[in-house]
XYZ file of C-alpha atoms in Angstrom:
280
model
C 94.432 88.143 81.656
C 91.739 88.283 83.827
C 89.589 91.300 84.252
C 87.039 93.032 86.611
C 83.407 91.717 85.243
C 81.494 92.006 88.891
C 81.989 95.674 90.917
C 80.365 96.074 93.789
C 79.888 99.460 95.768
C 78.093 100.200 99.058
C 76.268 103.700 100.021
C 75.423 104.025 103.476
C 74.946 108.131 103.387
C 73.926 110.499 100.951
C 77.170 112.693 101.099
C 79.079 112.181 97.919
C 76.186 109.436 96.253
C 76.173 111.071 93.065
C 79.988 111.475 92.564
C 80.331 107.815 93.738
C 78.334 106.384 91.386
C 79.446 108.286 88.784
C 82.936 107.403 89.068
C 82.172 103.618 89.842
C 79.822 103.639 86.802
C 82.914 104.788 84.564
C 85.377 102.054 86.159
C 82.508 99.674 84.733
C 82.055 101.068 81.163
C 85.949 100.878 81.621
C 86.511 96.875 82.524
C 82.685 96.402 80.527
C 81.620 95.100 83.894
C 78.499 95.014 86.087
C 78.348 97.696 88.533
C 76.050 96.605 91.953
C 74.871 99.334 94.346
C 74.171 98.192 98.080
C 72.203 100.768 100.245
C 72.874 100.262 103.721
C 69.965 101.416 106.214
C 72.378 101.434 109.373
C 70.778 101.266 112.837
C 73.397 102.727 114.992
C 71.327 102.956 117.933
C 71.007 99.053 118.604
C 74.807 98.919 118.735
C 74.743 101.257 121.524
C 72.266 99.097 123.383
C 68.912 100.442 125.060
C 68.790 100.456 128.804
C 66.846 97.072 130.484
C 62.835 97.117 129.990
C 63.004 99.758 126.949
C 59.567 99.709 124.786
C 59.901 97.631 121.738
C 58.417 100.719 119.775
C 61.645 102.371 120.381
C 63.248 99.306 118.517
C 60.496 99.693 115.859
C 60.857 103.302 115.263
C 64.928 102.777 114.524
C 64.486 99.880 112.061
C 61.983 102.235 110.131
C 64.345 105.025 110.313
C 66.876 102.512 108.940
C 64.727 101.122 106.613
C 63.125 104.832 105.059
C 67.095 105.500 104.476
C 67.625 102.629 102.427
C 64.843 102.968 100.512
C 65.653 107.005 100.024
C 69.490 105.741 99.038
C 68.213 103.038 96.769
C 65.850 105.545 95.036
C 68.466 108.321 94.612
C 71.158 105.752 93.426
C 68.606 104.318 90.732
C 68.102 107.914 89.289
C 71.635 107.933 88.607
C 72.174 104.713 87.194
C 69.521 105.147 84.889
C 72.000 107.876 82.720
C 74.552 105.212 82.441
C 75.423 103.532 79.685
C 76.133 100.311 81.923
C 74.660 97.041 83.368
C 73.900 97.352 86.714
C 71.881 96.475 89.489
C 70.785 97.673 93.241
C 70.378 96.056 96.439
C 69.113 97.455 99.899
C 69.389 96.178 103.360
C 68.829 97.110 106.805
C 71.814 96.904 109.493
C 73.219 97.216 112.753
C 76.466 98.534 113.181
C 77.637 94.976 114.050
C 75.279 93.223 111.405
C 77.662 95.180 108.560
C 80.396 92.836 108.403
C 78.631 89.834 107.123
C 76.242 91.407 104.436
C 79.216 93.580 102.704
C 81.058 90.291 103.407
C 78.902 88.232 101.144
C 78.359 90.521 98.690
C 82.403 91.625 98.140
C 82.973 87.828 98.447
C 81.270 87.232 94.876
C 82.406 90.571 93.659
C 85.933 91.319 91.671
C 86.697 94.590 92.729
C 84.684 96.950 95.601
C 84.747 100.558 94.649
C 84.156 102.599 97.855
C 84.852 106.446 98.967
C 87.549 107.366 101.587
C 85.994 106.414 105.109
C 87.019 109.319 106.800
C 86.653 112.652 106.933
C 83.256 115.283 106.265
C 80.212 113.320 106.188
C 81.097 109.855 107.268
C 80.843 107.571 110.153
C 81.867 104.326 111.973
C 79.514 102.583 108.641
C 82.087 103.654 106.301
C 85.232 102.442 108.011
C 83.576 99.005 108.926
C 82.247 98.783 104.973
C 85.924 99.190 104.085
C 86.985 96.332 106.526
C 84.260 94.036 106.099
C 84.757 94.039 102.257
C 88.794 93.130 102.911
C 89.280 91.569 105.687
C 85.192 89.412 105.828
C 84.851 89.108 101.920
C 88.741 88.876 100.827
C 88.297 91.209 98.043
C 90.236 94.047 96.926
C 89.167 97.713 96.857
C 89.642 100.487 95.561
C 89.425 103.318 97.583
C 88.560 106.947 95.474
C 89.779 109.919 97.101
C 87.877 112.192 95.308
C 84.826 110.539 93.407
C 83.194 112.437 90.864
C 86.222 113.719 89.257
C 87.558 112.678 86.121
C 88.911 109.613 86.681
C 92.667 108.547 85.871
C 93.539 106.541 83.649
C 96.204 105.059 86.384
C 98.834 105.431 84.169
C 101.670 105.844 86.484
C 101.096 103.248 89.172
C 103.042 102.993 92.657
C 103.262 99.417 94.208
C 104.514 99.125 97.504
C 106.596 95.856 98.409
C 107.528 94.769 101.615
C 107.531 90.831 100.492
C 104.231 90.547 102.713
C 101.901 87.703 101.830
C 99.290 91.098 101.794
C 101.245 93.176 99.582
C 101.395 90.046 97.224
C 98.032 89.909 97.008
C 97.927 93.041 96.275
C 99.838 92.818 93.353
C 98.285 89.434 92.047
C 94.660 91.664 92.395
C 95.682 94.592 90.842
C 97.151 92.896 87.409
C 94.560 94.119 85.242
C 95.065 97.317 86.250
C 99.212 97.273 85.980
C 99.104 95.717 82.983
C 97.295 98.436 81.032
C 99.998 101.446 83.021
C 102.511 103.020 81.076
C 104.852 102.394 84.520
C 104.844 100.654 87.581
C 107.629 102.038 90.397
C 107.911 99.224 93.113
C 108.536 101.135 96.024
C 110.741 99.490 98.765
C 111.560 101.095 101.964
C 114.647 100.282 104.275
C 114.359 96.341 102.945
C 116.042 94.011 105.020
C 119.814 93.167 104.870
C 118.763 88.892 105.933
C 115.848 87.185 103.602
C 115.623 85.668 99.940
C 115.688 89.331 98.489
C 118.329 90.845 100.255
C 120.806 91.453 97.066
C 118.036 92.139 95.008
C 115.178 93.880 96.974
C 111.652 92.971 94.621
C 113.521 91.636 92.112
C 111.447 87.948 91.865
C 108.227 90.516 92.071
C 109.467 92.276 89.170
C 110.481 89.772 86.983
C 106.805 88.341 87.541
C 105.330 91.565 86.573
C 107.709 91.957 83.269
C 106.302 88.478 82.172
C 102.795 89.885 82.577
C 103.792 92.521 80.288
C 103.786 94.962 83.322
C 106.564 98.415 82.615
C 107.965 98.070 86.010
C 110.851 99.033 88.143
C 112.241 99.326 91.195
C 112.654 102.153 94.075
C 114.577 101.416 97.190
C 113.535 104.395 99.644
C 115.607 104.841 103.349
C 113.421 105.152 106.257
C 113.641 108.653 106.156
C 110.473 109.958 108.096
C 108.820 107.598 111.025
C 105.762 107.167 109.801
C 105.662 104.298 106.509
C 102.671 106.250 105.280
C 104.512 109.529 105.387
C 107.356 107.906 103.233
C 104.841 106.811 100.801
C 103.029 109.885 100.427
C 105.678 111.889 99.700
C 106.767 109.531 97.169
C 103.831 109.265 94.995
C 103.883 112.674 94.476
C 107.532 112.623 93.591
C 106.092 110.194 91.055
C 103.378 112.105 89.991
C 101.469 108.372 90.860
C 97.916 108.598 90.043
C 97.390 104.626 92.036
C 98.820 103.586 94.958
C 98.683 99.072 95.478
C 99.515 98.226 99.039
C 98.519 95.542 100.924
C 95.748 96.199 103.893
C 97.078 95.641 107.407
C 94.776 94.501 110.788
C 94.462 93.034 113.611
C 91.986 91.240 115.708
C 90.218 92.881 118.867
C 87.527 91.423 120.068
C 87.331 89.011 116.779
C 86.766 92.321 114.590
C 89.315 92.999 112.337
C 90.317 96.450 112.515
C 92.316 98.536 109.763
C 96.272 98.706 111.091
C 98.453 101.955 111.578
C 99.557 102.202 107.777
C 96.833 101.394 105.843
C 94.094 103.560 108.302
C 97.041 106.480 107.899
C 96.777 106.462 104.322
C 93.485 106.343 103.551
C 93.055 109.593 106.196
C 95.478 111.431 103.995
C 96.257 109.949 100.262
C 96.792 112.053 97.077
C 95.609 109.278 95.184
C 93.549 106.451 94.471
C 94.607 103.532 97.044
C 93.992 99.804 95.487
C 94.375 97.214 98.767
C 93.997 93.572 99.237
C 94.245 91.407 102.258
């Protein structure tokens, strides 16, 4: 069974660096992995554009602001490291807002598993929710998004995968094996499947008997479409399952040729009581 050897985690921020690290540092002593730390120096003010005939010192000035905050975040992120008892490594780069996509690209691309903070909420920006796109939808890996980093991490015992016979959601599942495979359950969560399509008198049944031969504990939940919102339906079910890991596959769609996060996944990762694992 294959297993996470390469982790990869971006900081573009200080808010939360120490509690990220430290819970990215224990999925590594975890999988006996290498843990990479990328420290983003994002230039937000080039995205924005500077009116015709501006000075070029007023471009210089916001690459060394960039620049100073990568080297600060690269600095800070070493201190920690050094307590762990992991391999590891840092990187540091400087960015535009639109230049984001194809550095976390490259680096997620080579990576098997990104380990990143919840994009929204106190403390983070447009960076975070492009780092979180870039890595799926630009590098094609899966990630694991922490909703509260620092804390002690779960063992992700009880694990809720949610089917919807999406090539995504596969992925999902295929990515998340070592993970299943070590949980005491899986519930495959299925809601309001169709009554036309391969599965239809036995909604995730090929899914599951894939899992079993993986040695996965896994069974099956078929949920109504009880509340409007997918994400609400979900929510309430993990806790119902005490769930400690929600796998889902991540949704988008293309505007302007940047992918963008879709409806479900962006309303879970708002609001989650869990860890969220999501593949594209």
């Amino acid at each position: 069974m294959m297993s996470y050897k390469s982790l990869v985690t971006f900081i573009a921020g200080e808010t939360g660096l120490a509690a990220l690290l430290h819970s990215a540092a224990e999925l590594a002593q975890r999988f006996d992995a290498h843990l990479e730390v990328c420290c983003l120096g994002v230039d937000t003010t080039q995205s924005m554009g500077f009116y015709a005939g501006a000075p070029a010192i007023i471009y210089q000035d916001s690459i060394d602001a960039a620049k100073a905050t990568a080297d600060t975040l690269q600095d800070k992120a070493r201190d920690v490291l050094r307590s762990c008892d992991i391999r590891w490594s840092t990187d540091s780069a400087v960015l535009s807002l639109g230049g984001i996509a194809s550095y976390v690209g490259l680096k997620a691309r080579f990576s098997d598993l990104v380990v990143l903070p919840l994009p929204y909420g106190a403390g983070r920006g447009p960076q975070d929710e492009v780092i979180v796109e870039s890595a799926l939808f630009e590098g094609d890996a899966p990630v694991l998004v922490l909703p509260k980093p620092g804390a002690k991490l779960p063992d992700f015992n009880k694990v809720v995968l949610a089917w919807n016979q999406s090539d995504e959601a596969l992925h999902a599942a295929r990515a998340a094996l070592p993970i299943m495979t070590q949980a005491d359950l899986v519930n495959m969560v299925i809601i309001d499947p169709p009554s036309h399509g391969a599965e239809r008198s036995d909604p995730g049944g090929l899914l599951a008997q894939m899992l079993v031969r993986h040695g996965v504990q896994a069974d099956v939940s078929v949920l109504a479409r009880a509340l409007p919102r997918t994400s609400d339906i979900l929510r309430r079910h993990l806790q119902d399952q005490s769930a400690d890991l929600l796998v889902m596959g991540a949704y988008g769609r293309s505007r302007l040729r940047e992918a963008i996060l879709g409806g479900a996944t962006r309303d879970m990762l708002e609001d989650t009581p869990c860890a969220v694992f999501l593949a594209h």
